[in-house]
Amino acid sequence: MSTLKKRKKGLTRSQKGFLWALGVPTFLLYIYICIVPMLSSVMDSLYQWDGYGDKTWVGLQNYAEIFVDPVFHTSIINDILIVLFKELIIVFLATAFAVSLTRVKFAKAESGIYRFLFYLPNILSVIVITRVWKFVFELGLFDSILQIFGINWASPNGWLADYPLPIIIFVASWCGIGSYMIIMISAINNISKEIYEAADIDGAGQFRQLFSITLPTILPQVRYMIVSILTSSLAANLNLVLPFTGGGPGTRSYVMGYYVYNAAYTDFEVGYANAAALLLMLISVVLAGTVNTLVARGEEK
Amino acid sequence: MKHTIKWVALLLSALLLFSMTGCTLVIEEEVVSTRVIEPSTSSTATTTTTTAATDTDGSTVTSDATGTQTKATTTTRKPAETRTEPKLSGKLELQIFTNESQTADGGWTNVINAFEDATGISVNAQIGSSVNTMMSKRWQKGDPPDMIWLDGSGIPDQQYEKAGSFYDLSKLFNDGYVYGTTDKIKDVVDNNLVQKNGGKIYRLPVLSTAGGMWYDARFMSNNGFSVPQNFDQLMALGAQAKAKGYSTMTYTGIYSSYALSNVIAPAVAAYGQSYFDQFLSGSAAAVKDARFKKVMQKFADFCRTDGYLMEGSTTMDHTSTQQRWINHATLLIANGLWLPDETRKLWSQKSFDMAWAPSPLIDADQKQTVAISGKNVAVATKAKNLDNALAFVRFLYRDEAQNWLMYSYGYMGVRTDMKFDTDAFVKAAGGTDAAKATATALDYINGNKVNRVYWNESWGTLGDEIALEINELAMKGGKSVDEAIDRLASVAPKK
């Protein structure tokens, strides 16, 4: 009885000790790794600073300059376009491939090969991926593929120069499908086979089963996929853009990450870069929060 | 449904594997490493008696001359008189970026070994392609190496200079002597190459270089093509080459400063040193000047004429453009003097006769022009071995040091009293095809065919802004020249 009372009052000393032992170092580490650099970044964003010499206080001037810079606007628009199309392509194809590999009767080995091949881009380094696709688009392989299908489209300045954003979207999606497909496969495999058998007996066709059983059941994973693609893209678009196009031609494929990188490491305007980085973080948080809320509402409905 | 999916899957898989196979054909791995050259005990070039006490910048001349032995030089003048140097000891730490596809490491190793032998100083040289990145933290912490070779990316040298991290070398330049000789540095080094900041000198040129275009002379000749010397000839070549299925020129679009440095800046320099200086100073008036507009218009007109600029150039990196050029997809490539050595593995097996020409973006009545820029060293204000660093800088102007570095980099020296000798250069550089090609270029630059204009000022971020506009102008459907120049003029004062 007395033990029960103690429990009602709160945690035992042992439990508290355990939580303190784990929580305090983690919290301190979090402060040191995340909060301190963030605060430092906020402070630096208020200075004109080349990253090496003396800092000059400029207040919010860096932010004011960023807001009126057309290159920053281009970067935001490009980021949003990349994310939007990545969402559509990856969600559709990862789900479609997952459904195909689980619901269509492939032989086990055959299915394994496809899983491996679709997952392969996820284990390749970004540099290898960009070299591969640059080779495809720069050296005429893509033209040859089109010609096989009787298409003779000409790109006046070269494919990457004329269509940098669509190509980046395509490659980014190509890289992302595999891992999300594995998540979808896992989700579909968790659906009870009895449900499908019952549907078969009731005369439901494959499409009916897809829309009435499979997709509604894996909606939580789809939601995770949407939010995950959004947050990872905003942070990682730079990784593709940098080796692929260097933000070019001109500033046509600038993304926010590249904008920050360029300000910090090419122009050595570290204060300005910090201000841009904070805006990037703010935009990412707002977008992720909005999408998360919208998807959650949709799921509830 | 099942068959469609299978075919889609197979097509994607085949595309992946096929492109990866192709990729292995084009990727040349970039070697990234940093090596420390250990102090050497070998005697390669010089011996200088170090007995008399003189100032460490060598400004006090002693009367006793000691026997100085020199080796392999392209100079045709008589050897300099020797002078006794103060005794030095201890250590010296150097930061030297080298693109390891060049043979620059060997040149620096020779210089360092000779310096160690001459002085007894133990040199710790941080050499490599990633050294600038690796050492940046030490500069920030106030623990820099004693001397830095200002080359390669990743050195915020303007910031270092502005923050007072570079030692004032004015006294060394004005009063100092080339190590072990009676030659005053100011008297023998081309003063035009020396950058000044508020009247002070924080960096000194050790080598000099110039940009232009490279071509395969044999291929051009076999096809009846002539190397263009001005814009009219360039456009004529464009039409001729297109008729035979070739594009005329390429540049590395992803790093469009290649076009800026090698064909656009020399064409601006063709209007004379005075205008070029104004332009480099970043004045909005110079940017909006009709002369700059004319150069940019030529560039845009050439690039936007269908088939003249190699397709895809604006998004290609240097490896892709160089490889395609070597495969004769295009005739000319805008590149620095390091190209023969950098690409030697790609063209050494081919029947390739690499040759060099200045920028053709000039009018027919203008003389071909090269914009000569210095490759500099700086000494850290917080150098732990300042005297040794200053002695090393003076050593770099010795004949043999100049020659070793020239041979290994394929650049020019900075001494006005050393006449360039093509045969000696080729021989000293190992007689390779790359050395022959470089020597031909240097011979051209040093000859009477070209105007020499000096590029002795950094134009800061304006250069990056122009580089951005270059790709816009190269694109069909890109910005107009007026639009590009208006934007440049608006950012120029911020330089």
PDB file of N, CA, C and O in Angstrom, chain A residues 73-86 89 137 158-174 237-238 240-241 244-249 251-256 258, chain B residues 315 475:
ATOM      1  N   HIS A  73      15.023  34.942 -54.353  1.00  0.00           N
ATOM      2  CA  HIS A  73      13.658  34.575 -54.773  1.00  0.00           C
ATOM      3  C   HIS A  73      13.709  33.357 -55.703  1.00  0.00           C
ATOM      4  O   HIS A  73      12.925  32.416 -55.561  1.00  0.00           O
ATOM      5  N   THR A  74      14.645  33.412 -56.663  1.00  0.00           N
ATOM      6  CA  THR A  74      14.804  32.269 -57.580  1.00  0.00           C
ATOM      7  C   THR A  74      15.098  30.994 -56.788  1.00  0.00           C
ATOM      8  O   THR A  74      14.549  29.919 -57.079  1.00  0.00           O
ATOM      9  N   SER A  75      15.951  31.139 -55.780  1.00  0.00           N
ATOM     10  CA  SER A  75      16.340  29.963 -54.986  1.00  0.00           C
ATOM     11  C   SER A  75      15.138  29.359 -54.270  1.00  0.00           C
ATOM     12  O   SER A  75      14.963  28.130 -54.252  1.00  0.00           O
ATOM     13  N   ILE A  76      14.315  30.222 -53.688  1.00  0.00           N
ATOM     14  CA  ILE A  76      13.135  29.713 -52.969  1.00  0.00           C
ATOM     15  C   ILE A  76      12.187  29.015 -53.946  1.00  0.00           C
ATOM     16  O   ILE A  76      11.709  27.895 -53.681  1.00  0.00           O
ATOM     17  N   ILE A  77      11.946  29.666 -55.071  1.00  0.00           N
ATOM     18  CA  ILE A  77      11.020  29.081 -56.053  1.00  0.00           C
ATOM     19  C   ILE A  77      11.551  27.723 -56.534  1.00  0.00           C
ATOM     20  O   ILE A  77      10.804  26.741 -56.615  1.00  0.00           O
ATOM     21  N   ASN A  78      12.855  27.678 -56.820  1.00  0.00           N
ATOM     22  CA  ASN A  78      13.440  26.411 -57.281  1.00  0.00           C
ATOM     23  C   ASN A  78      13.312  25.322 -56.235  1.00  0.00           C
ATOM     24  O   ASN A  78      12.982  24.167 -56.543  1.00  0.00           O
ATOM     25  N   ASP A  79      13.580  25.682 -54.980  1.00  0.00           N
ATOM     26  CA  ASP A  79      13.453  24.696 -53.904  1.00  0.00           C
ATOM     27  C   ASP A  79      12.028  24.154 -53.834  1.00  0.00           C
ATOM     28  O   ASP A  79      11.805  22.938 -53.708  1.00  0.00           O
ATOM     29  N   ILE A  80      11.077  25.069 -53.894  1.00  0.00           N
ATOM     30  CA  ILE A  80       9.666  24.651 -53.782  1.00  0.00           C
ATOM     31  C   ILE A  80       9.275  23.768 -54.970  1.00  0.00           C
ATOM     32  O   ILE A  80       8.616  22.739 -54.795  1.00  0.00           O
ATOM     33  N   LEU A  81       9.737  24.145 -56.145  1.00  0.00           N
ATOM     34  CA  LEU A  81       9.409  23.326 -57.321  1.00  0.00           C
ATOM     35  C   LEU A  81      10.016  21.927 -57.216  1.00  0.00           C
ATOM     36  O   LEU A  81       9.364  20.922 -57.509  1.00  0.00           O
ATOM     37  N   ILE A  82      11.280  21.892 -56.786  1.00  0.00           N
ATOM     38  CA  ILE A  82      11.937  20.584 -56.649  1.00  0.00           C
ATOM     39  C   ILE A  82      11.176  19.717 -55.648  1.00  0.00           C
ATOM     40  O   ILE A  82      10.869  18.545 -55.908  1.00  0.00           O
ATOM     41  N   VAL A  83      10.839  20.313 -54.509  1.00  0.00           N
ATOM     42  CA  VAL A  83      10.140  19.547 -53.473  1.00  0.00           C
ATOM     43  C   VAL A  83       8.777  19.082 -53.973  1.00  0.00           C
ATOM     44  O   VAL A  83       8.410  17.902 -53.820  1.00  0.00           O
ATOM     45  N   LEU A  84       8.051  19.992 -54.599  1.00  0.00           N
ATOM     46  CA  LEU A  84       6.700  19.665 -55.060  1.00  0.00           C
ATOM     47  C   LEU A  84       6.710  18.481 -56.037  1.00  0.00           C
ATOM     48  O   LEU A  84       5.977  17.496 -55.867  1.00  0.00           O
ATOM     49  N   PHE A  85       7.585  18.574 -57.042  1.00  0.00           N
ATOM     50  CA  PHE A  85       7.614  17.499 -58.036  1.00  0.00           C
ATOM     51  C   PHE A  85       8.209  16.212 -57.479  1.00  0.00           C
ATOM     52  O   PHE A  85       7.800  15.116 -57.850  1.00  0.00           O
ATOM     53  N   LYS A  86       9.173  16.365 -56.566  1.00  0.00           N
ATOM     54  CA  LYS A  86       9.719  15.162 -55.925  1.00  0.00           C
ATOM     55  C   LYS A  86       8.623  14.433 -55.159  1.00  0.00           C
ATOM     56  O   LYS A  86       8.512  13.212 -55.181  1.00  0.00           O
ATOM     57  N   ILE A  89       6.314  12.670 -57.685  1.00  0.00           N
ATOM     58  CA  ILE A  89       6.953  11.539 -58.379  1.00  0.00           C
ATOM     59  C   ILE A  89       7.259  10.398 -57.413  1.00  0.00           C
ATOM     60  O   ILE A  89       6.926   9.240 -57.661  1.00  0.00           O
ATOM     61  N   PHE A 137      23.240  13.012 -69.870  1.00  0.00           N
ATOM     62  CA  PHE A 137      22.666  14.198 -70.515  1.00  0.00           C
ATOM     63  C   PHE A 137      23.677  15.017 -71.322  1.00  0.00           C
ATOM     64  O   PHE A 137      23.308  15.666 -72.280  1.00  0.00           O
ATOM     65  N   GLY A 158      21.950  22.446 -74.848  1.00  0.00           N
ATOM     66  CA  GLY A 158      22.275  21.226 -74.101  1.00  0.00           C
ATOM     67  C   GLY A 158      21.207  20.991 -73.054  1.00  0.00           C
ATOM     68  O   GLY A 158      20.626  21.936 -72.530  1.00  0.00           O
ATOM     69  N   TRP A 159      20.945  19.717 -72.760  1.00  0.00           N
ATOM     70  CA  TRP A 159      19.833  19.371 -71.863  1.00  0.00           C
ATOM     71  C   TRP A 159      19.976  19.989 -70.485  1.00  0.00           C
ATOM     72  O   TRP A 159      19.025  20.560 -69.942  1.00  0.00           O
ATOM     73  N   LEU A 160      21.165  19.874 -69.922  1.00  0.00           N
ATOM     74  CA  LEU A 160      21.349  20.392 -68.564  1.00  0.00           C
ATOM     75  C   LEU A 160      21.249  21.909 -68.517  1.00  0.00           C
ATOM     76  O   LEU A 160      20.810  22.486 -67.524  1.00  0.00           O
ATOM     77  N   ALA A 161      21.664  22.555 -69.598  1.00  0.00           N
ATOM     78  CA  ALA A 161      21.612  24.021 -69.633  1.00  0.00           C
ATOM     79  C   ALA A 161      20.178  24.503 -69.837  1.00  0.00           C
ATOM     80  O   ALA A 161      19.753  25.473 -69.218  1.00  0.00           O
ATOM     81  N   ASP A 162      19.440  23.812 -70.670  1.00  0.00           N
ATOM     82  CA  ASP A 162      18.080  24.251 -70.970  1.00  0.00           C
ATOM     83  C   ASP A 162      17.058  23.787 -69.929  1.00  0.00           C
ATOM     84  O   ASP A 162      16.066  24.457 -69.693  1.00  0.00           O
ATOM     85  N   TYR A 163      17.315  22.631 -69.366  1.00  0.00           N
ATOM     86  CA  TYR A 163      16.332  22.074 -68.411  1.00  0.00           C
ATOM     87  C   TYR A 163      17.010  21.643 -67.105  1.00  0.00           C
ATOM     88  O   TYR A 163      16.876  20.486 -66.676  1.00  0.00           O
ATOM     89  N   PRO A 164      17.732  22.554 -66.468  1.00  0.00           N
ATOM     90  CA  PRO A 164      18.456  22.116 -65.262  1.00  0.00           C
ATOM     91  C   PRO A 164      17.518  21.648 -64.153  1.00  0.00           C
ATOM     92  O   PRO A 164      17.779  20.625 -63.509  1.00  0.00           O
ATOM     93  N   LEU A 165      16.422  22.371 -63.970  1.00  0.00           N
ATOM     94  CA  LEU A 165      15.540  22.030 -62.860  1.00  0.00           C
ATOM     95  C   LEU A 165      14.802  20.702 -63.080  1.00  0.00           C
ATOM     96  O   LEU A 165      14.802  19.844 -62.190  1.00  0.00           O
ATOM     97  N   PRO A 166      14.180  20.508 -64.265  1.00  0.00           N
ATOM     98  CA  PRO A 166      13.544  19.202 -64.475  1.00  0.00           C
ATOM     99  C   PRO A 166      14.512  18.039 -64.323  1.00  0.00           C
ATOM    100  O   PRO A 166      14.152  16.983 -63.770  1.00  0.00           O
ATOM    101  N   ILE A 167      15.755  18.223 -64.770  1.00  0.00           N
ATOM    102  CA  ILE A 167      16.721  17.123 -64.665  1.00  0.00           C
ATOM    103  C   ILE A 167      17.094  16.884 -63.205  1.00  0.00           C
ATOM    104  O   ILE A 167      17.190  15.736 -62.751  1.00  0.00           O
ATOM    105  N   ILE A 168      17.282  17.967 -62.458  1.00  0.00           N
ATOM    106  CA  ILE A 168      17.593  17.804 -61.026  1.00  0.00           C
ATOM    107  C   ILE A 168      16.425  17.127 -60.314  1.00  0.00           C
ATOM    108  O   ILE A 168      16.614  16.234 -59.481  1.00  0.00           O
ATOM    109  N   ILE A 169      15.217  17.525 -60.668  1.00  0.00           N
ATOM    110  CA  ILE A 169      14.026  16.893 -60.055  1.00  0.00           C
ATOM    111  C   ILE A 169      13.998  15.399 -60.384  1.00  0.00           C
ATOM    112  O   ILE A 169      13.779  14.555 -59.519  1.00  0.00           O
ATOM    113  N   PHE A 170      14.263  15.092 -61.660  1.00  0.00           N
ATOM    114  CA  PHE A 170      14.240  13.695 -62.085  1.00  0.00           C
ATOM    115  C   PHE A 170      15.274  12.878 -61.321  1.00  0.00           C
ATOM    116  O   PHE A 170      14.979  11.807 -60.776  1.00  0.00           O
ATOM    117  N   VAL A 171      16.504  13.383 -61.270  1.00  0.00           N
ATOM    118  CA  VAL A 171      17.581  12.622 -60.618  1.00  0.00           C
ATOM    119  C   VAL A 171      17.325  12.519 -59.112  1.00  0.00           C
ATOM    120  O   VAL A 171      17.519  11.455 -58.515  1.00  0.00           O
ATOM    121  N   ALA A 172      16.875  13.625 -58.515  1.00  0.00           N
ATOM    122  CA  ALA A 172      16.592  13.600 -57.071  1.00  0.00           C
ATOM    123  C   ALA A 172      15.492  12.573 -56.772  1.00  0.00           C
ATOM    124  O   ALA A 172      15.556  11.853 -55.776  1.00  0.00           O
ATOM    125  N   SER A 173      14.508  12.489 -57.650  1.00  0.00           N
ATOM    126  CA  SER A 173      13.423  11.528 -57.448  1.00  0.00           C
ATOM    127  C   SER A 173      13.950  10.109 -57.628  1.00  0.00           C
ATOM    128  O   SER A 173      13.639   9.198 -56.849  1.00  0.00           O
ATOM    129  N   TRP A 174      14.762   9.939 -58.658  1.00  0.00           N
ATOM    130  CA  TRP A 174      15.358   8.626 -58.951  1.00  0.00           C
ATOM    131  C   TRP A 174      16.128   8.115 -57.736  1.00  0.00           C
ATOM    132  O   TRP A 174      16.077   6.950 -57.391  1.00  0.00           O
ATOM    133  N   ASN A 237      18.978  19.556 -51.256  1.00  0.00           N
ATOM    134  CA  ASN A 237      19.009  19.960 -52.672  1.00  0.00           C
ATOM    135  C   ASN A 237      20.390  20.467 -53.077  1.00  0.00           C
ATOM    136  O   ASN A 237      20.836  20.264 -54.204  1.00  0.00           O
ATOM    137  N   LEU A 238      21.061  21.117 -52.125  1.00  0.00           N
ATOM    138  CA  LEU A 238      22.408  21.627 -52.393  1.00  0.00           C
ATOM    139  C   LEU A 238      23.351  20.507 -52.841  1.00  0.00           C
ATOM    140  O   LEU A 238      24.166  20.693 -53.748  1.00  0.00           O
ATOM    141  N   LEU A 240      22.939  17.947 -54.590  1.00  0.00           N
ATOM    142  CA  LEU A 240      22.834  17.606 -56.012  1.00  0.00           C
ATOM    143  C   LEU A 240      23.213  18.781 -56.904  1.00  0.00           C
ATOM    144  O   LEU A 240      23.910  18.619 -57.898  1.00  0.00           O
ATOM    145  N   VAL A 241      22.741  19.952 -56.504  1.00  0.00           N
ATOM    146  CA  VAL A 241      22.938  21.128 -57.360  1.00  0.00           C
ATOM    147  C   VAL A 241      24.420  21.483 -57.483  1.00  0.00           C
ATOM    148  O   VAL A 241      24.905  21.801 -58.566  1.00  0.00           O
ATOM    149  N   PHE A 244      26.199  19.129 -59.837  1.00  0.00           N
ATOM    150  CA  PHE A 244      25.470  18.945 -61.093  1.00  0.00           C
ATOM    151  C   PHE A 244      25.576  20.175 -61.989  1.00  0.00           C
ATOM    152  O   PHE A 244      26.039  20.102 -63.125  1.00  0.00           O
ATOM    153  N   THR A 245      25.152  21.307 -61.466  1.00  0.00           N
ATOM    154  CA  THR A 245      25.107  22.514 -62.297  1.00  0.00           C
ATOM    155  C   THR A 245      25.843  23.690 -61.682  1.00  0.00           C
ATOM    156  O   THR A 245      25.997  24.714 -62.336  1.00  0.00           O
ATOM    157  N   GLY A 246      26.277  23.558 -60.432  1.00  0.00           N
ATOM    158  CA  GLY A 246      26.891  24.693 -59.754  1.00  0.00           C
ATOM    159  C   GLY A 246      25.920  25.864 -59.677  1.00  0.00           C
ATOM    160  O   GLY A 246      26.339  27.017 -59.685  1.00  0.00           O
ATOM    161  N   GLY A 247      24.632  25.575 -59.638  1.00  0.00           N
ATOM    162  CA  GLY A 247      23.624  26.638 -59.544  1.00  0.00           C
ATOM    163  C   GLY A 247      23.261  27.242 -60.896  1.00  0.00           C
ATOM    164  O   GLY A 247      22.369  28.066 -60.985  1.00  0.00           O
ATOM    165  N   GLY A 248      23.963  26.840 -61.931  1.00  0.00           N
ATOM    166  CA  GLY A 248      23.795  27.484 -63.234  1.00  0.00           C
ATOM    167  C   GLY A 248      22.875  26.729 -64.161  1.00  0.00           C
ATOM    168  O   GLY A 248      22.207  25.780 -63.740  1.00  0.00           O
ATOM    169  N   PRO A 249      22.854  27.162 -65.416  1.00  0.00           N
ATOM    170  CA  PRO A 249      23.587  28.302 -65.957  1.00  0.00           C
ATOM    171  C   PRO A 249      23.093  29.611 -65.331  1.00  0.00           C
ATOM    172  O   PRO A 249      21.892  29.741 -65.086  1.00  0.00           O
ATOM    173  N   THR A 251      21.997  31.744 -62.672  1.00  0.00           N
ATOM    174  CA  THR A 251      21.475  31.382 -61.345  1.00  0.00           C
ATOM    175  C   THR A 251      20.223  30.523 -61.493  1.00  0.00           C
ATOM    176  O   THR A 251      19.424  30.427 -60.577  1.00  0.00           O
ATOM    177  N   ARG A 252      20.087  29.904 -62.648  1.00  0.00           N
ATOM    178  CA  ARG A 252      18.829  29.214 -62.953  1.00  0.00           C
ATOM    179  C   ARG A 252      18.532  28.019 -62.064  1.00  0.00           C
ATOM    180  O   ARG A 252      17.387  27.627 -61.915  1.00  0.00           O
ATOM    181  N   SER A 253      19.568  27.379 -61.548  1.00  0.00           N
ATOM    182  CA  SER A 253      19.280  26.227 -60.680  1.00  0.00           C
ATOM    183  C   SER A 253      19.741  26.486 -59.249  1.00  0.00           C
ATOM    184  O   SER A 253      20.031  25.559 -58.507  1.00  0.00           O
ATOM    185  N   TYR A 254      19.807  27.749 -58.875  1.00  0.00           N
ATOM    186  CA  TYR A 254      20.122  28.065 -57.475  1.00  0.00           C
ATOM    187  C   TYR A 254      19.022  27.519 -56.573  1.00  0.00           C
ATOM    188  O   TYR A 254      17.835  27.619 -56.890  1.00  0.00           O
ATOM    189  N   VAL A 255      19.448  26.957 -55.452  1.00  0.00           N
ATOM    190  CA  VAL A 255      18.500  26.605 -54.395  1.00  0.00           C
ATOM    191  C   VAL A 255      18.991  27.311 -53.129  1.00  0.00           C
ATOM    192  O   VAL A 255      20.105  27.833 -53.105  1.00  0.00           O
ATOM    193  N   MET A 256      18.164  27.317 -52.105  1.00  0.00           N
ATOM    194  CA  MET A 256      18.524  28.108 -50.928  1.00  0.00           C
ATOM    195  C   MET A 256      19.839  27.636 -50.309  1.00  0.00           C
ATOM    196  O   MET A 256      20.660  28.444 -49.876  1.00  0.00           O
ATOM    197  N   TYR A 258      22.362  26.352 -51.806  1.00  0.00           N
ATOM    198  CA  TYR A 258      23.478  26.812 -52.629  1.00  0.00           C
ATOM    199  C   TYR A 258      23.698  28.306 -52.441  1.00  0.00           C
ATOM    200  O   TYR A 258      24.839  28.778 -52.438  1.00  0.00           O
TER     201      TYR A 258
ATOM    202  N   THR B 315      27.096  24.007 -68.716  1.00  0.00           N
ATOM    203  CA  THR B 315      26.932  23.250 -67.461  1.00  0.00           C
ATOM    204  C   THR B 315      28.002  22.177 -67.297  1.00  0.00           C
ATOM    205  O   THR B 315      27.902  21.332 -66.421  1.00  0.00           O
ATOM    206  N   MET B 475      23.994  31.535 -73.452  1.00  0.00           N
ATOM    207  CA  MET B 475      22.774  30.747 -73.702  1.00  0.00           C
ATOM    208  C   MET B 475      21.900  31.392 -74.766  1.00  0.00           C
ATOM    209  O   MET B 475      21.621  32.591 -74.692  1.00  0.00           O
TER     210      MET B 475
END
